[in-house]
Short mmCIF file of C-alpha atoms in Angstrom, two decimals:
data_model
loop_
_atom_site.label_atom_id
_atom_site.label_comp_id
_atom_site.label_asym_id
_atom_site.label_seq_id
_atom_site.Cartn_x
_atom_site.Cartn_y
_atom_site.Cartn_z
CA MET A 37 0.00 0.00 0.00
CA LEU A 38 1.51 3.34 -1.08
CA VAL A 39 0.92 6.08 1.49
CA LYS A 40 1.57 9.82 1.25
CA THR A 41 1.47 11.60 4.58
CA LYS A 42 3.15 14.03 6.95
CA ALA A 43 5.24 12.42 9.68
CA ILE A 44 6.98 13.63 12.84
CA VAL A 45 10.23 11.84 13.69
CA ILE A 46 9.99 10.39 17.20
CA SER A 47 13.25 8.44 17.36
CA SER A 48 15.98 6.89 15.24
CA LEU A 49 18.17 3.95 16.15
CA LYS A 50 21.34 2.98 14.32
CA PHE A 51 21.18 -0.55 12.97
CA GLN A 52 24.46 -2.27 12.13
CA GLU A 53 26.92 0.07 10.41
CA LYS A 54 24.95 2.08 7.88
CA SER A 55 21.23 1.66 8.48
CA LEU A 56 18.57 3.19 10.72
CA ILE A 57 15.29 2.18 12.29
CA VAL A 58 13.16 5.31 12.42
CA LYS A 59 9.99 5.64 14.45
CA CYS A 60 7.55 8.26 13.13
CA PHE A 61 4.20 9.56 14.26
CA THR A 62 2.30 9.87 10.98
CA LEU A 63 -0.76 11.96 10.26
CA SER A 64 -2.48 9.15 8.37
CA HIS A 65 -1.58 6.00 10.32
CA GLY A 66 -0.34 6.98 13.78
CA LEU A 67 2.89 5.41 14.96
CA LYS A 68 4.98 3.61 12.33
CA SER A 69 8.54 2.24 12.26
CA TYR A 70 10.65 2.37 9.10
CA PHE A 71 13.86 0.69 7.99
CA VAL A 72 16.29 3.04 6.25
CA ARG A 73 18.99 1.06 4.50
CA ASP A 74 22.35 2.79 3.98
CA ALA A 75 21.18 5.94 5.77
CA PHE A 76 24.81 6.90 6.36
CA SER A 77 25.79 6.48 2.73
CA SER A 78 26.25 9.63 0.65
CA ARG A 79 24.78 7.76 -2.30
CA LYS A 80 21.33 7.89 -0.70
CA SER A 81 20.79 11.60 -1.22
CA ASN A 82 17.02 11.36 -0.63
CA GLN A 83 17.45 9.75 2.79
CA LYS A 84 19.91 12.09 4.48
CA ILE A 85 20.59 11.44 8.12
CA ALA A 86 19.59 15.05 8.85
CA TYR A 87 16.00 14.18 7.99
CA PHE A 88 15.78 12.01 11.07
CA GLN A 89 16.66 14.48 13.82
CA PRO A 90 14.13 14.43 16.70
CA LEU A 91 10.72 15.92 15.89
CA THR A 92 11.60 16.89 12.31
CA ILE A 93 8.38 17.21 10.32
CA LEU A 94 8.59 15.21 7.09
CA GLU A 95 6.48 14.68 4.05
CA ILE A 96 6.83 11.04 3.06
CA GLU A 97 5.80 8.47 0.54
CA ALA A 98 6.04 5.02 2.05
CA ILE A 99 5.19 1.42 1.38
CA HIS A 100 2.98 0.19 4.25
CA LYS A 101 2.54 -3.56 4.42
CA ASN A 102 0.73 -3.24 7.77
CA LYS A 103 1.96 -6.61 8.99
CA GLY A 104 3.55 -5.36 12.19
CA THR A 105 6.99 -5.33 10.58
CA LEU A 106 9.22 -2.43 9.59
CA GLU A 107 7.88 -0.33 6.73
CA ASN A 108 9.94 1.33 3.96
CA PHE A 109 10.20 4.90 2.73
CA LYS A 110 9.89 5.54 -0.98
CA GLU A 111 10.39 9.33 -0.94
CA ILE A 112 11.23 11.73 1.89
CA LYS A 113 11.43 15.49 2.11
CA ILE A 114 11.28 17.98 4.95
CA ASP A 115 7.78 19.44 5.08
CA SER A 116 8.81 22.83 6.46
CA PRO A 117 12.40 23.33 7.66
CA PHE A 118 13.03 24.57 11.19
CA HIS A 119 15.15 27.70 11.47
CA SER A 120 16.34 27.51 15.07
CA ILE A 121 15.24 24.28 16.77
CA HIS A 122 18.28 22.19 15.86
CA SER A 123 20.84 24.99 16.25
CA ASP A 124 19.71 26.53 19.55
CA ILE A 125 20.99 24.54 22.54
CA TYR A 126 17.89 25.24 24.65
CA LYS A 127 15.44 24.33 21.90
CA SER A 128 17.35 21.24 20.77
CA THR A 129 17.50 20.00 24.37
CA ILE A 130 13.74 20.53 24.77
CA VAL A 131 13.10 18.69 21.51
CA MET A 132 15.34 15.78 22.53
CA PHE A 133 13.44 15.51 25.83
CA ILE A 134 9.97 15.80 24.26
CA SER A 135 10.77 13.22 21.59
CA GLU A 136 11.81 10.78 24.30
CA MET A 137 8.63 11.48 26.27
CA LEU A 138 6.53 10.87 23.15
CA HIS A 139 8.51 7.71 22.39
CA HIS A 140 7.36 6.29 25.74
CA SER A 141 3.82 7.69 25.46
CA ILE A 142 2.48 7.04 21.95
CA HIS A 143 1.99 3.35 21.26
CA GLU A 144 -1.04 3.18 19.02
CA GLU A 145 -0.79 2.29 15.35
CA GLU A 146 -3.89 4.28 14.61
CA LYS A 147 -4.22 7.86 13.47
CA ASN A 148 -4.70 10.69 15.92
CA GLU A 149 -5.01 13.72 13.67
CA HIS A 150 -5.75 16.12 16.53
CA LEU A 151 -2.56 15.15 18.39
CA PHE A 152 -0.52 15.40 15.19
CA THR A 153 -1.88 18.87 14.39
CA PHE A 154 -1.26 20.04 17.97
CA LEU A 155 2.36 18.82 17.93
CA GLU A 156 3.00 20.31 14.49
CA THR A 157 1.61 23.71 15.54
CA ALA A 158 3.52 23.64 18.84
CA LEU A 159 6.83 22.84 17.14
CA HIS A 160 6.45 25.73 14.71
CA TRP A 161 5.69 27.99 17.69
CA LEU A 162 8.89 26.81 19.39
CA ASP A 163 10.88 27.43 16.23
CA ASN A 164 9.67 31.03 16.00
CA HIS A 165 9.89 32.20 19.62
CA ASP A 166 12.70 32.84 22.07
CA GLU A 167 10.87 32.88 25.44
CA ILE A 168 10.51 29.11 25.79
CA ALA A 169 11.33 28.20 29.40
CA ASN A 170 7.91 26.63 30.04
CA PHE A 171 7.28 25.24 26.56
CA HIS A 172 7.95 21.60 27.43
CA LEU A 173 5.74 21.80 30.53
CA ILE A 174 2.78 23.23 28.64
CA LEU A 175 3.23 20.80 25.75
CA LEU A 176 3.36 17.74 28.01
CA LEU A 177 0.23 18.79 29.89
CA GLU A 178 -1.67 19.62 26.68
CA THR A 179 -0.61 16.29 25.14
CA THR A 180 -2.52 14.46 27.90
CA LYS A 181 -5.74 15.79 26.30
CA TYR A 182 -5.01 13.67 23.24
CA LEU A 183 -3.74 10.66 25.18
CA GLY A 184 -6.86 10.54 27.34
CA PHE A 185 -5.79 11.59 30.83
CA TYR A 186 -6.01 15.39 30.99
CA PRO A 187 -6.80 16.49 34.56
CA ASP A 188 -10.43 17.05 35.52
CA ILE A 189 -10.41 20.77 36.31
CA SER A 190 -14.05 21.09 37.39
CA ASP A 191 -13.00 21.29 41.08
CA MET A 192 -9.81 23.31 40.71
CA ASP A 193 -10.69 25.35 43.79
CA MET A 194 -9.97 22.26 45.91
CA PRO A 195 -6.51 22.30 47.58
CA PHE A 196 -5.08 18.92 46.52
CA PHE A 197 -4.52 17.25 43.16
CA GLU A 198 -4.90 13.48 43.28
CA MET A 199 -2.60 11.96 40.66
CA SER A 200 -4.10 8.52 40.02
CA GLU A 201 -7.63 9.82 39.40
CA GLY A 202 -6.54 13.12 37.87
CA ILE A 203 -8.90 15.18 40.03
CA PHE A 204 -8.74 17.98 42.60
CA THR A 205 -9.99 16.97 46.05
CA PRO A 206 -10.50 18.54 49.50
CA PHE A 207 -8.45 15.83 51.22
CA HIS A 208 -4.83 14.74 50.95
CA ALA A 209 -4.48 11.09 49.87
CA ILE A 210 -1.41 8.87 49.35
CA SER A 211 -1.19 9.74 45.66
CA SER A 212 -1.98 13.43 46.10
CA LEU A 213 0.34 16.36 45.54
CA THR A 214 1.02 18.65 48.49
CA GLU A 215 -0.93 21.89 48.58
CA HIS A 216 2.14 23.79 47.33
CA GLU A 217 2.66 21.34 44.46
CA SER A 218 -1.04 21.47 43.64
CA ASN A 219 -0.90 25.26 43.42
CA LEU A 220 2.06 25.07 41.02
CA PHE A 221 0.15 22.53 38.94
CA LYS A 222 -2.86 24.89 38.82
CA LYS A 223 -0.56 27.63 37.52
CA LEU A 224 0.56 25.31 34.74
CA ILE A 225 -3.02 24.42 33.79
CA ASP A 226 -3.75 28.11 33.25
CA LEU A 227 -0.63 28.70 31.13
CA LYS A 228 -0.51 29.15 27.35
CA PHE A 229 2.60 29.22 25.16
CA ASP A 230 2.40 33.01 24.84
CA ASN A 231 2.11 33.68 28.59
CA ASN A 232 4.90 35.16 30.70
CA GLN A 233 7.66 32.52 30.80
CA LYS A 234 8.95 33.83 34.15
CA ILE A 235 5.91 32.67 36.10
CA PHE A 236 8.00 29.82 37.59
CA HIS A 237 11.38 30.05 39.31
CA VAL A 238 13.96 27.40 38.35
CA ILE A 239 13.18 25.19 41.35
CA GLU A 240 9.44 25.53 40.78
CA ARG A 241 9.87 24.54 37.13
CA GLN A 242 11.75 21.41 38.19
CA ILE A 243 8.99 20.54 40.67
CA VAL A 244 6.34 20.92 37.95
CA LEU A 245 8.39 18.80 35.56
CA LYS A 246 8.65 16.02 38.15
CA ILE A 247 4.87 16.23 38.70
CA LEU A 248 4.27 15.79 34.96
CA ILE A 249 6.61 12.82 34.65
CA ASP A 250 5.01 11.18 37.68
CA TYR A 251 1.56 11.91 36.23
CA TYR A 252 2.52 10.20 32.96
CA SER A 253 3.85 7.26 34.98
CA PHE A 254 0.52 6.92 36.78
CA HIS A 255 -1.48 6.80 33.57
CA LEU A 256 0.70 5.02 30.98
CA ASP A 257 1.66 1.37 31.38
CA GLY A 258 5.38 0.76 31.05
CA PHE A 259 6.25 4.46 30.95
CA LYS A 260 9.97 5.11 31.48
CA LYS A 261 11.60 8.26 32.79
CA PRO A 262 13.50 9.91 29.89
CA LYS A 263 17.28 9.56 29.94
CA SER A 264 17.53 13.14 28.65
CA LEU A 265 15.87 14.51 31.81
CA ASP A 266 19.21 15.26 33.51
CA VAL A 267 20.45 17.12 30.42
CA LEU A 268 17.27 19.21 30.37
CA LYS A 269 17.67 20.10 34.06
CA GLU A 270 21.31 21.03 33.50
CA VAL A 271 20.59 23.31 30.54
CA PHE A 272 17.72 25.09 32.31
CA SER A 273 19.33 25.35 35.75
#
């Protein structure tokens, strides 16, 4: 089956000496893995290794056999090149971290057009703005809308956020945030990409990030803490 679609690169893994296994979140078919033979060979000009940097947005033609095996690209081109994401240390670190979070979060081989459109729009926002300190926090929280576990905010006036149920409650349970943590989480819920990026201090931002990672762990089976987390903390400390 020949498929033409946009695709966001989630991860790439070197296979043997010259090849790659590339995982993409596609607009048309959700998560797909592709085998790129001789990706490191200059002869393959249409499959440059640069195409497979984290969260690059591609336009692809691919052969989908849909048998649970690796698929194959036929044609690849960058849909709309980023200007700053891969050259700015802060942005590239954020992108590395987000791609790893998505790698552990998206497992479905079925399309999720709303999530794809959100991620595409968010990445272009990141590419075109400089005040980005809270970008990854907002993106991770917003992504839970499309993964099915966005917090229930109908009782946000309650003092404690209970992680396993995703609700605000009047009482502190074992899996609840403290009142201080809950207040920071409320701040995040109200944030948009264009809001003041200085709303959190460095320590507060790290607390909110830990809350988000723990929240993902509560709601996604087999979720693993990203290896790039320490790099992210170092760059934004």
